[in-house]
Amino acid sequence: MIVSKVRQFFRDLPLGSKLAGLSNLLVLAVVLALTLFSIRRERATFRQELEDQATLMLETLPLTIRDQLYQLEIDELVDVANVVGDNEMVTLLKIYDSEGALLVDAQRPEPVFGQVSEPLGESLIGLDAEEIVLNWEPDQLVAGRSIRLGNQVIGAVAIGLATEPLDAKVRGLTRQAALIGAGALIAGIGLMILLAREITTPLSELTEIAGEMAGGDREKRIQREANDEIGQLGSAFNTMADSIKQREDDLRRFAAGLELTVAERTGELQEKVEELEKTNKALDIARKQAEEATEIKSQFLATMSHELRTPLNAVLGFSQLLLAGTSGDLNEKQTDKVQRIFRNGQTLLEMINDLLDLAKIEAGRLELVEEPFTVQDWLTGISLQFDGLAKEKNLAIAYKLDDRLPGKIVGDAVRLKQIVVNLLSNAIKFTDEGSVTVDVARADSKQWTIAVSDTGIGIPAHAQEYIFDEFRQVDGTSKRRYGGTGLGLAIVKNLVLTMGGTVRVKSTVGEGSTFTVTLPLAEETDDKEG
């Protein structure tokens, strides 16, 4: 909100104020950048000089006090500390023994021999012979090193150097930048006032004339002899004004002709509207006829379902009775004929069921029953249906169930079984040797998959594009050899799409095929309140 108000305030400022403000901001930015650069450079130079000075002092001071430190001549160490401490740059000077205990502190006039160890002293005692530690603090640089006699550590020394000169120099640069910035700001304001007048005066004139033209006076023009951008703008404005006047004259003439054309077109449109009304009435009649035809089709399908299945079930029933109850009364030739009747009857029943299911799907009359079912029992029922057929063809069928699947899934178990039965029937039909696998797995938290794989004849790449179309098989040879209507995969596809899933095929000729169905995973939830 605040940013929007500031932006609107800037937009509403006069052009001269905007130019002055922007130029002054640019000057201040340049001055600030130069100041920051100078401060940064001075700080880096000073820090380097202070580190060099501390390093030099730590290279000479240990040579001065090494013998006194080794012999623990505290008074002489105090004298050296006082001499060094008189330097106004030195803010700290401490001498430690070989255990890191404080012996001498330049800030105390008396010796401190016998004091307990300090962390600083202990850290310095452990340094290598030539190692120097530099530590920057807010107001000083603390440096230190160990002191050795041969390979023996006999103590350590720490020295602090003040950073106040740097702070004073930074304050001076800041004051200098402030003075330069103020001067530049004042000069910039004066120059921008003059420049703004030179720019805004002709623009104000242009604004005034534009307002008069908007009020209806099309004869006003800009009178400016300069050839700068403002002068070119005035010339362009004059050209635009001439063009507007010419366009208005043309529009008046065009409007007169347009009124006549509109009247003619209105009459034609009225005729078209009357024709469309007649067409809409015809479409309504056609729509009603189509709805009646759909209803008749549905009634026909219901009637055919009963009329075809009833006698066919009787044929299948009597065939089973002949094969099961009276097989001893039939000779081998008669038994073979009855078995053919039974198999052909089953094939015909499957074709009728497929056609009726496909018709229901296309008519949108297929209803899914969403109920929880146990995946293990559902898969076992499928396996019992196909074990006998697999043994007849000497095929091995493997059923795999993912342990990650929930115990119960909510869905239409009957239609899901129909999907797998169609895929498994195709797999066994087109596989003469090898194996068929049904793999039920959990894809992720929201989906599960059913994959039916075989080692059969495979599907050519070009045929995979239409394999799910109705009444389509790979070729006529397959249809004659293996039979079928070509509806199984079309029903599978339509059922899967109705359930909100997808189906895809991956196949290589001579190696086999894999049909993978991916469906939404709906787990059974316990809604009972504890």
PDB file of N, CA and C in Angstrom, residues 250-342:
ATOM      1  N   ASP A 250     -13.699  12.815 -43.701  1.00  0.00           N
ATOM      2  CA  ASP A 250     -13.975  11.537 -44.371  1.00  0.00           C
ATOM      3  C   ASP A 250     -15.059  10.757 -43.645  1.00  0.00           C
ATOM      4  N   LEU A 251     -15.022  10.799 -42.297  1.00  0.00           N
ATOM      5  CA  LEU A 251     -16.011  10.062 -41.519  1.00  0.00           C
ATOM      6  C   LEU A 251     -17.423  10.597 -41.737  1.00  0.00           C
ATOM      7  N   ARG A 252     -17.552  11.890 -41.881  1.00  0.00           N
ATOM      8  CA  ARG A 252     -18.883  12.459 -42.120  1.00  0.00           C
ATOM      9  C   ARG A 252     -19.445  11.925 -43.430  1.00  0.00           C
ATOM     10  N   ARG A 253     -18.574  11.908 -44.459  1.00  0.00           N
ATOM     11  CA  ARG A 253     -19.045  11.405 -45.744  1.00  0.00           C
ATOM     12  C   ARG A 253     -19.356   9.905 -45.658  1.00  0.00           C
ATOM     13  N   PHE A 254     -18.501   9.173 -44.915  1.00  0.00           N
ATOM     14  CA  PHE A 254     -18.710   7.730 -44.805  1.00  0.00           C
ATOM     15  C   PHE A 254     -19.970   7.397 -44.001  1.00  0.00           C
ATOM     16  N   ALA A 255     -20.248   8.196 -42.955  1.00  0.00           N
ATOM     17  CA  ALA A 255     -21.432   7.955 -42.118  1.00  0.00           C
ATOM     18  C   ALA A 255     -22.715   8.084 -42.936  1.00  0.00           C
ATOM     19  N   ALA A 256     -22.725   9.053 -43.851  1.00  0.00           N
ATOM     20  CA  ALA A 256     -23.919   9.240 -44.684  1.00  0.00           C
ATOM     21  C   ALA A 256     -24.186   7.985 -45.521  1.00  0.00           C
ATOM     22  N   GLY A 257     -23.105   7.416 -46.111  1.00  0.00           N
ATOM     23  CA  GLY A 257     -23.286   6.209 -46.908  1.00  0.00           C
ATOM     24  C   GLY A 257     -23.571   4.985 -46.040  1.00  0.00           C
ATOM     25  N   LEU A 258     -23.009   4.998 -44.808  1.00  0.00           N
ATOM     26  CA  LEU A 258     -23.191   3.850 -43.930  1.00  0.00           C
ATOM     27  C   LEU A 258     -24.639   3.691 -43.489  1.00  0.00           C
ATOM     28  N   GLU A 259     -25.331   4.786 -43.278  1.00  0.00           N
ATOM     29  CA  GLU A 259     -26.727   4.709 -42.854  1.00  0.00           C
ATOM     30  C   GLU A 259     -27.568   3.988 -43.906  1.00  0.00           C
ATOM     31  N   LEU A 260     -27.281   4.294 -45.165  1.00  0.00           N
ATOM     32  CA  LEU A 260     -28.025   3.629 -46.232  1.00  0.00           C
ATOM     33  C   LEU A 260     -27.697   2.131 -46.271  1.00  0.00           C
ATOM     34  N   THR A 261     -26.399   1.804 -46.093  1.00  0.00           N
ATOM     35  CA  THR A 261     -25.991   0.393 -46.126  1.00  0.00           C
ATOM     36  C   THR A 261     -26.596  -0.374 -44.952  1.00  0.00           C
ATOM     37  N   VAL A 262     -26.621   0.260 -43.764  1.00  0.00           N
ATOM     38  CA  VAL A 262     -27.179  -0.400 -42.572  1.00  0.00           C
ATOM     39  C   VAL A 262     -28.646  -0.729 -42.798  1.00  0.00           C
ATOM     40  N   ALA A 263     -29.358   0.187 -43.383  1.00  0.00           N
ATOM     41  CA  ALA A 263     -30.783  -0.065 -43.648  1.00  0.00           C
ATOM     42  C   ALA A 263     -30.960  -1.275 -44.553  1.00  0.00           C
ATOM     43  N   GLU A 264     -30.112  -1.374 -45.602  1.00  0.00           N
ATOM     44  CA  GLU A 264     -30.209  -2.509 -46.516  1.00  0.00           C
ATOM     45  C   GLU A 264     -29.853  -3.812 -45.798  1.00  0.00           C
ATOM     46  N   ARG A 265     -28.754  -3.775 -45.011  1.00  0.00           N
ATOM     47  CA  ARG A 265     -28.322  -4.991 -44.318  1.00  0.00           C
ATOM     48  C   ARG A 265     -29.335  -5.424 -43.256  1.00  0.00           C
ATOM     49  N   THR A 266     -30.014  -4.454 -42.645  1.00  0.00           N
ATOM     50  CA  THR A 266     -31.020  -4.797 -41.631  1.00  0.00           C
ATOM     51  C   THR A 266     -32.136  -5.620 -42.240  1.00  0.00           C
ATOM     52  N   GLY A 267     -32.563  -5.239 -43.427  1.00  0.00           N
ATOM     53  CA  GLY A 267     -33.600  -6.006 -44.108  1.00  0.00           C
ATOM     54  C   GLY A 267     -33.130  -7.426 -44.412  1.00  0.00           C
ATOM     55  N   GLU A 268     -31.865  -7.541 -44.874  1.00  0.00           N
ATOM     56  CA  GLU A 268     -31.328  -8.864 -45.187  1.00  0.00           C
ATOM     57  C   GLU A 268     -31.213  -9.727 -43.922  1.00  0.00           C
ATOM     58  N   LEU A 269     -30.766  -9.090 -42.819  1.00  0.00           N
ATOM     59  CA  LEU A 269     -30.625  -9.839 -41.558  1.00  0.00           C
ATOM     60  C   LEU A 269     -31.982 -10.324 -41.055  1.00  0.00           C
ATOM     61  N   GLN A 270     -33.004  -9.524 -41.236  1.00  0.00           N
ATOM     62  CA  GLN A 270     -34.343  -9.931 -40.818  1.00  0.00           C
ATOM     63  C   GLN A 270     -34.764 -11.198 -41.553  1.00  0.00           C
ATOM     64  N   GLU A 271     -34.441 -11.236 -42.841  1.00  0.00           N
ATOM     65  CA  GLU A 271     -34.765 -12.430 -43.612  1.00  0.00           C
ATOM     66  C   GLU A 271     -33.972 -13.642 -43.099  1.00  0.00           C
ATOM     67  N   LYS A 272     -32.683 -13.423 -42.767  1.00  0.00           N
ATOM     68  CA  LYS A 272     -31.855 -14.509 -42.256  1.00  0.00           C
ATOM     69  C   LYS A 272     -32.386 -15.024 -40.920  1.00  0.00           C
ATOM     70  N   VAL A 273     -32.824 -14.092 -40.066  1.00  0.00           N
ATOM     71  CA  VAL A 273     -33.356 -14.496 -38.758  1.00  0.00           C
ATOM     72  C   VAL A 273     -34.570 -15.386 -38.936  1.00  0.00           C
ATOM     73  N   GLU A 274     -35.441 -15.029 -39.883  1.00  0.00           N
ATOM     74  CA  GLU A 274     -36.627 -15.846 -40.122  1.00  0.00           C
ATOM     75  C   GLU A 274     -36.237 -17.235 -40.617  1.00  0.00           C
ATOM     76  N   GLU A 275     -35.193 -17.294 -41.483  1.00  0.00           N
ATOM     77  CA  GLU A 275     -34.728 -18.597 -41.970  1.00  0.00           C
ATOM     78  C   GLU A 275     -34.145 -19.431 -40.832  1.00  0.00           C
ATOM     79  N   LEU A 276     -33.364 -18.759 -39.927  1.00  0.00           N
ATOM     80  CA  LEU A 276     -32.770 -19.478 -38.802  1.00  0.00           C
ATOM     81  C   LEU A 276     -33.830 -20.023 -37.858  1.00  0.00           C
ATOM     82  N   GLU A 277     -34.904 -19.257 -37.658  1.00  0.00           N
ATOM     83  CA  GLU A 277     -35.977 -19.740 -36.803  1.00  0.00           C
ATOM     84  C   GLU A 277     -36.586 -21.013 -37.362  1.00  0.00           C
ATOM     85  N   LYS A 278     -36.765 -21.020 -38.696  1.00  0.00           N
ATOM     86  CA  LYS A 278     -37.281 -22.234 -39.329  1.00  0.00           C
ATOM     87  C   LYS A 278     -36.296 -23.397 -39.161  1.00  0.00           C
ATOM     88  N   THR A 279     -34.980 -23.100 -39.317  1.00  0.00           N
ATOM     89  CA  THR A 279     -33.961 -24.143 -39.168  1.00  0.00           C
ATOM     90  C   THR A 279     -33.938 -24.688 -37.740  1.00  0.00           C
ATOM     91  N   ASN A 280     -34.058 -23.811 -36.751  1.00  0.00           N
ATOM     92  CA  ASN A 280     -34.061 -24.249 -35.355  1.00  0.00           C
ATOM     93  C   ASN A 280     -35.239 -25.159 -35.058  1.00  0.00           C
ATOM     94  N   LYS A 281     -36.377 -24.841 -35.635  1.00  0.00           N
ATOM     95  CA  LYS A 281     -37.531 -25.712 -35.442  1.00  0.00           C
ATOM     96  C   LYS A 281     -37.258 -27.101 -36.019  1.00  0.00           C
ATOM     97  N   ALA A 282     -36.622 -27.115 -37.214  1.00  0.00           N
ATOM     98  CA  ALA A 282     -36.292 -28.407 -37.826  1.00  0.00           C
ATOM     99  C   ALA A 282     -35.291 -29.176 -36.962  1.00  0.00           C
ATOM    100  N   LEU A 283     -34.311 -28.461 -36.374  1.00  0.00           N
ATOM    101  CA  LEU A 283     -33.329 -29.115 -35.509  1.00  0.00           C
ATOM    102  C   LEU A 283     -33.977 -29.684 -34.257  1.00  0.00           C
ATOM    103  N   ASP A 284     -34.947 -28.949 -33.695  1.00  0.00           N
ATOM    104  CA  ASP A 284     -35.655 -29.453 -32.515  1.00  0.00           C
ATOM    105  C   ASP A 284     -36.390 -30.751 -32.839  1.00  0.00           C
ATOM    106  N   ILE A 285     -36.999 -30.773 -34.020  1.00  0.00           N
ATOM    107  CA  ILE A 285     -37.700 -31.989 -34.427  1.00  0.00           C
ATOM    108  C   ILE A 285     -36.716 -33.144 -34.580  1.00  0.00           C
ATOM    109  N   ALA A 286     -35.529 -32.857 -35.207  1.00  0.00           N
ATOM    110  CA  ALA A 286     -34.514 -33.897 -35.400  1.00  0.00           C
ATOM    111  C   ALA A 286     -33.975 -34.392 -34.061  1.00  0.00           C
ATOM    112  N   ARG A 287     -33.794 -33.454 -33.108  1.00  0.00           N
ATOM    113  CA  ARG A 287     -33.285 -33.844 -31.795  1.00  0.00           C
ATOM    114  C   ARG A 287     -34.276 -34.769 -31.086  1.00  0.00           C
ATOM    115  N   LYS A 288     -35.554 -34.418 -31.147  1.00  0.00           N
ATOM    116  CA  LYS A 288     -36.570 -35.260 -30.519  1.00  0.00           C
ATOM    117  C   LYS A 288     -36.599 -36.635 -31.165  1.00  0.00           C
ATOM    118  N   GLN A 289     -36.458 -36.664 -32.499  1.00  0.00           N
ATOM    119  CA  GLN A 289     -36.446 -37.953 -33.196  1.00  0.00           C
ATOM    120  C   GLN A 289     -35.229 -38.786 -32.777  1.00  0.00           C
ATOM    121  N   ALA A 290     -34.044 -38.102 -32.601  1.00  0.00           N
ATOM    122  CA  ALA A 290     -32.841 -38.819 -32.171  1.00  0.00           C
ATOM    123  C   ALA A 290     -33.005 -39.377 -30.765  1.00  0.00           C
ATOM    124  N   GLU A 291     -33.648 -38.588 -29.879  1.00  0.00           N
ATOM    125  CA  GLU A 291     -33.882 -39.081 -28.521  1.00  0.00           C
ATOM    126  C   GLU A 291     -34.825 -40.271 -28.526  1.00  0.00           C
ATOM    127  N   GLU A 292     -35.871 -40.190 -29.382  1.00  0.00           N
ATOM    128  CA  GLU A 292     -36.782 -41.325 -29.477  1.00  0.00           C
ATOM    129  C   GLU A 292     -36.066 -42.555 -30.028  1.00  0.00           C
ATOM    130  N   ALA A 293     -35.157 -42.334 -31.006  1.00  0.00           N
ATOM    131  CA  ALA A 293     -34.416 -43.461 -31.579  1.00  0.00           C
ATOM    132  C   ALA A 293     -33.491 -44.086 -30.532  1.00  0.00           C
ATOM    133  N   THR A 294     -32.880 -43.245 -29.696  1.00  0.00           N
ATOM    134  CA  THR A 294     -32.012 -43.757 -28.638  1.00  0.00           C
ATOM    135  C   THR A 294     -32.807 -44.595 -27.652  1.00  0.00           C
ATOM    136  N   GLU A 295     -34.003 -44.108 -27.302  1.00  0.00           N
ATOM    137  CA  GLU A 295     -34.843 -44.858 -26.370  1.00  0.00           C
ATOM    138  C   GLU A 295     -35.262 -46.198 -26.982  1.00  0.00           C
ATOM    139  N   ILE A 296     -35.587 -46.160 -28.274  1.00  0.00           N
ATOM    140  CA  ILE A 296     -35.967 -47.409 -28.956  1.00  0.00           C
ATOM    141  C   ILE A 296     -34.787 -48.376 -28.977  1.00  0.00           C
ATOM    142  N   LYS A 297     -33.559 -47.809 -29.212  1.00  0.00           N
ATOM    143  CA  LYS A 297     -32.364 -48.645 -29.229  1.00  0.00           C
ATOM    144  C   LYS A 297     -32.146 -49.299 -27.877  1.00  0.00           C
ATOM    145  N   SER A 298     -32.330 -48.523 -26.789  1.00  0.00           N
ATOM    146  CA  SER A 298     -32.149 -49.066 -25.449  1.00  0.00           C
ATOM    147  C   SER A 298     -33.147 -50.183 -25.189  1.00  0.00           C
ATOM    148  N   GLN A 299     -34.411 -49.943 -25.583  1.00  0.00           N
ATOM    149  CA  GLN A 299     -35.417 -50.980 -25.404  1.00  0.00           C
ATOM    150  C   GLN A 299     -35.087 -52.224 -26.222  1.00  0.00           C
ATOM    151  N   PHE A 300     -34.580 -51.983 -27.435  1.00  0.00           N
ATOM    152  CA  PHE A 300     -34.196 -53.111 -28.290  1.00  0.00           C
ATOM    153  C   PHE A 300     -33.074 -53.924 -27.653  1.00  0.00           C
ATOM    154  N   LEU A 301     -32.066 -53.208 -27.094  1.00  0.00           N
ATOM    155  CA  LEU A 301     -30.946 -53.909 -26.457  1.00  0.00           C
ATOM    156  C   LEU A 301     -31.418 -54.729 -25.268  1.00  0.00           C
ATOM    157  N   ALA A 302     -32.344 -54.150 -24.482  1.00  0.00           N
ATOM    158  CA  ALA A 302     -32.848 -54.892 -23.326  1.00  0.00           C
ATOM    159  C   ALA A 302     -33.608 -56.144 -23.792  1.00  0.00           C
ATOM    160  N   THR A 303     -34.405 -55.983 -24.841  1.00  0.00           N
ATOM    161  CA  THR A 303     -35.168 -57.126 -25.358  1.00  0.00           C
ATOM    162  C   THR A 303     -34.232 -58.187 -25.930  1.00  0.00           C
ATOM    163  N   MET A 304     -33.257 -57.751 -26.731  1.00  0.00           N
ATOM    164  CA  MET A 304     -32.314 -58.693 -27.337  1.00  0.00           C
ATOM    165  C   MET A 304     -31.487 -59.404 -26.286  1.00  0.00           C
ATOM    166  N   SER A 305     -31.131 -58.693 -25.206  1.00  0.00           N
ATOM    167  CA  SER A 305     -30.363 -59.315 -24.136  1.00  0.00           C
ATOM    168  C   SER A 305     -31.112 -60.518 -23.585  1.00  0.00           C
ATOM    169  N   HIS A 306     -32.425 -60.350 -23.419  1.00  0.00           N
ATOM    170  CA  HIS A 306     -33.227 -61.460 -22.879  1.00  0.00           C
ATOM    171  C   HIS A 306     -33.478 -62.518 -23.948  1.00  0.00           C
ATOM    172  N   GLU A 307     -33.887 -62.079 -25.157  1.00  0.00           N
ATOM    173  CA  GLU A 307     -34.287 -63.018 -26.211  1.00  0.00           C
ATOM    174  C   GLU A 307     -33.121 -63.868 -26.702  1.00  0.00           C
ATOM    175  N   LEU A 308     -31.903 -63.314 -26.713  1.00  0.00           N
ATOM    176  CA  LEU A 308     -30.742 -64.070 -27.201  1.00  0.00           C
ATOM    177  C   LEU A 308     -30.122 -64.916 -26.104  1.00  0.00           C
ATOM    178  N   ARG A 309     -30.016 -64.356 -24.903  1.00  0.00           N
ATOM    179  CA  ARG A 309     -29.340 -65.097 -23.839  1.00  0.00           C
ATOM    180  C   ARG A 309     -30.175 -66.283 -23.347  1.00  0.00           C
ATOM    181  N   THR A 310     -31.504 -66.134 -23.306  1.00  0.00           N
ATOM    182  CA  THR A 310     -32.349 -67.208 -22.758  1.00  0.00           C
ATOM    183  C   THR A 310     -32.204 -68.509 -23.552  1.00  0.00           C
ATOM    184  N   PRO A 311     -32.429 -68.521 -24.880  1.00  0.00           N
ATOM    185  CA  PRO A 311     -32.251 -69.795 -25.607  1.00  0.00           C
ATOM    186  C   PRO A 311     -30.790 -70.257 -25.637  1.00  0.00           C
ATOM    187  N   LEU A 312     -29.855 -69.283 -25.664  1.00  0.00           N
ATOM    188  CA  LEU A 312     -28.444 -69.662 -25.710  1.00  0.00           C
ATOM    189  C   LEU A 312     -28.014 -70.328 -24.405  1.00  0.00           C
ATOM    190  N   ASN A 313     -28.485 -69.802 -23.280  1.00  0.00           N
ATOM    191  CA  ASN A 313     -28.178 -70.445 -21.995  1.00  0.00           C
ATOM    192  C   ASN A 313     -28.770 -71.842 -21.931  1.00  0.00           C
ATOM    193  N   ALA A 314     -29.955 -72.013 -22.557  1.00  0.00           N
ATOM    194  CA  ALA A 314     -30.554 -73.354 -22.595  1.00  0.00           C
ATOM    195  C   ALA A 314     -29.684 -74.310 -23.399  1.00  0.00           C
ATOM    196  N   VAL A 315     -29.162 -73.826 -24.546  1.00  0.00           N
ATOM    197  CA  VAL A 315     -28.286 -74.661 -25.377  1.00  0.00           C
ATOM    198  C   VAL A 315     -27.039 -75.056 -24.595  1.00  0.00           C
ATOM    199  N   LEU A 316     -26.439 -74.067 -23.893  1.00  0.00           N
ATOM    200  CA  LEU A 316     -25.233 -74.351 -23.121  1.00  0.00           C
ATOM    201  C   LEU A 316     -25.542 -75.301 -21.973  1.00  0.00           C
ATOM    202  N   GLY A 317     -26.702 -75.105 -21.347  1.00  0.00           N
ATOM    203  CA  GLY A 317     -27.057 -75.986 -20.228  1.00  0.00           C
ATOM    204  C   GLY A 317     -27.246 -77.416 -20.664  1.00  0.00           C
ATOM    205  N   PHE A 318     -28.014 -77.618 -21.749  1.00  0.00           N
ATOM    206  CA  PHE A 318     -28.230 -78.974 -22.231  1.00  0.00           C
ATOM    207  C   PHE A 318     -26.929 -79.611 -22.733  1.00  0.00           C
ATOM    208  N   SER A 319     -26.046 -78.779 -23.306  1.00  0.00           N
ATOM    209  CA  SER A 319     -24.755 -79.317 -23.756  1.00  0.00           C
ATOM    210  C   SER A 319     -23.943 -79.812 -22.575  1.00  0.00           C
ATOM    211  N   GLN A 320     -23.948 -79.038 -21.477  1.00  0.00           N
ATOM    212  CA  GLN A 320     -23.225 -79.471 -20.279  1.00  0.00           C
ATOM    213  C   GLN A 320     -23.822 -80.745 -19.702  1.00  0.00           C
ATOM    214  N   LEU A 321     -25.173 -80.823 -19.717  1.00  0.00           N
ATOM    215  CA  LEU A 321     -25.800 -82.037 -19.211  1.00  0.00           C
ATOM    216  C   LEU A 321     -25.415 -83.253 -20.051  1.00  0.00           C
ATOM    217  N   LEU A 322     -25.379 -83.073 -21.375  1.00  0.00           N
ATOM    218  CA  LEU A 322     -24.984 -84.177 -22.246  1.00  0.00           C
ATOM    219  C   LEU A 322     -23.556 -84.611 -21.974  1.00  0.00           C
ATOM    220  N   LEU A 323     -22.680 -83.608 -21.774  1.00  0.00           N
ATOM    221  CA  LEU A 323     -21.264 -83.935 -21.555  1.00  0.00           C
ATOM    222  C   LEU A 323     -21.026 -84.519 -20.170  1.00  0.00           C
ATOM    223  N   ALA A 324     -21.795 -84.052 -19.175  1.00  0.00           N
ATOM    224  CA  ALA A 324     -21.531 -84.480 -17.802  1.00  0.00           C
ATOM    225  C   ALA A 324     -22.352 -85.706 -17.406  1.00  0.00           C
ATOM    226  N   GLY A 325     -23.652 -85.729 -17.792  1.00  0.00           N
ATOM    227  CA  GLY A 325     -24.525 -86.785 -17.277  1.00  0.00           C
ATOM    228  C   GLY A 325     -24.656 -87.992 -18.173  1.00  0.00           C
ATOM    229  N   THR A 326     -24.570 -87.797 -19.466  1.00  0.00           N
ATOM    230  CA  THR A 326     -24.840 -88.915 -20.385  1.00  0.00           C
ATOM    231  C   THR A 326     -23.668 -89.197 -21.295  1.00  0.00           C
ATOM    232  N   SER A 327     -22.463 -88.847 -20.865  1.00  0.00           N
ATOM    233  CA  SER A 327     -21.297 -89.041 -21.733  1.00  0.00           C
ATOM    234  C   SER A 327     -21.077 -90.511 -22.057  1.00  0.00           C
ATOM    235  N   GLY A 328     -21.549 -91.348 -21.141  1.00  0.00           N
ATOM    236  CA  GLY A 328     -21.375 -92.784 -21.427  1.00  0.00           C
ATOM    237  C   GLY A 328     -22.240 -93.261 -22.559  1.00  0.00           C
ATOM    238  N   ASP A 329     -23.348 -92.571 -22.842  1.00  0.00           N
ATOM    239  CA  ASP A 329     -24.250 -92.959 -23.921  1.00  0.00           C
ATOM    240  C   ASP A 329     -23.826 -92.403 -25.263  1.00  0.00           C
ATOM    241  N   LEU A 330     -22.829 -91.487 -25.284  1.00  0.00           N
ATOM    242  CA  LEU A 330     -22.376 -90.874 -26.531  1.00  0.00           C
ATOM    243  C   LEU A 330     -21.082 -91.516 -26.972  1.00  0.00           C
ATOM    244  N   ASN A 331     -20.989 -91.743 -28.275  1.00  0.00           N
ATOM    245  CA  ASN A 331     -19.703 -92.235 -28.767  1.00  0.00           C
ATOM    246  C   ASN A 331     -18.735 -91.069 -28.936  1.00  0.00           C
ATOM    247  N   GLU A 332     -17.546 -91.362 -29.335  1.00  0.00           N
ATOM    248  CA  GLU A 332     -16.492 -90.326 -29.415  1.00  0.00           C
ATOM    249  C   GLU A 332     -16.861 -89.243 -30.416  1.00  0.00           C
ATOM    250  N   LYS A 333     -17.435 -89.587 -31.515  1.00  0.00           N
ATOM    251  CA  LYS A 333     -17.801 -88.595 -32.529  1.00  0.00           C
ATOM    252  C   LYS A 333     -18.920 -87.702 -32.029  1.00  0.00           C
ATOM    253  N   GLN A 334     -19.919 -88.302 -31.345  1.00  0.00           N
ATOM    254  CA  GLN A 334     -21.020 -87.507 -30.821  1.00  0.00           C
ATOM    255  C   GLN A 334     -20.545 -86.554 -29.713  1.00  0.00           C
ATOM    256  N   THR A 335     -19.647 -87.072 -28.853  1.00  0.00           N
ATOM    257  CA  THR A 335     -19.101 -86.231 -27.772  1.00  0.00           C
ATOM    258  C   THR A 335     -18.357 -85.033 -28.338  1.00  0.00           C
ATOM    259  N   ASP A 336     -17.596 -85.248 -29.404  1.00  0.00           N
ATOM    260  CA  ASP A 336     -16.849 -84.153 -30.026  1.00  0.00           C
ATOM    261  C   ASP A 336     -17.804 -83.100 -30.575  1.00  0.00           C
ATOM    262  N   LYS A 337     -18.913 -83.540 -31.162  1.00  0.00           N
ATOM    263  CA  LYS A 337     -19.874 -82.575 -31.721  1.00  0.00           C
ATOM    264  C   LYS A 337     -20.549 -81.776 -30.613  1.00  0.00           C
ATOM    265  N   VAL A 338     -20.891 -82.470 -29.481  1.00  0.00           N
ATOM    266  CA  VAL A 338     -21.513 -81.747 -28.373  1.00  0.00           C
ATOM    267  C   VAL A 338     -20.544 -80.724 -27.795  1.00  0.00           C
ATOM    268  N   GLN A 339     -19.273 -81.141 -27.698  1.00  0.00           N
ATOM    269  CA  GLN A 339     -18.259 -80.187 -27.183  1.00  0.00           C
ATOM    270  C   GLN A 339     -18.130 -78.988 -28.102  1.00  0.00           C
ATOM    271  N   ARG A 340     -18.238 -79.214 -29.406  1.00  0.00           N
ATOM    272  CA  ARG A 340     -18.183 -78.090 -30.351  1.00  0.00           C
ATOM    273  C   ARG A 340     -19.389 -77.173 -30.167  1.00  0.00           C
ATOM    274  N   ILE A 341     -20.563 -77.797 -29.954  1.00  0.00           N
ATOM    275  CA  ILE A 341     -21.760 -76.975 -29.710  1.00  0.00           C
ATOM    276  C   ILE A 341     -21.558 -76.112 -28.475  1.00  0.00           C
ATOM    277  N   PHE A 342     -21.016 -76.727 -27.415  1.00  0.00           N
ATOM    278  CA  PHE A 342     -20.832 -75.984 -26.152  1.00  0.00           C
ATOM    279  C   PHE A 342     -19.830 -74.828 -26.326  1.00  0.00           C
TER     280      PHE A 342
END
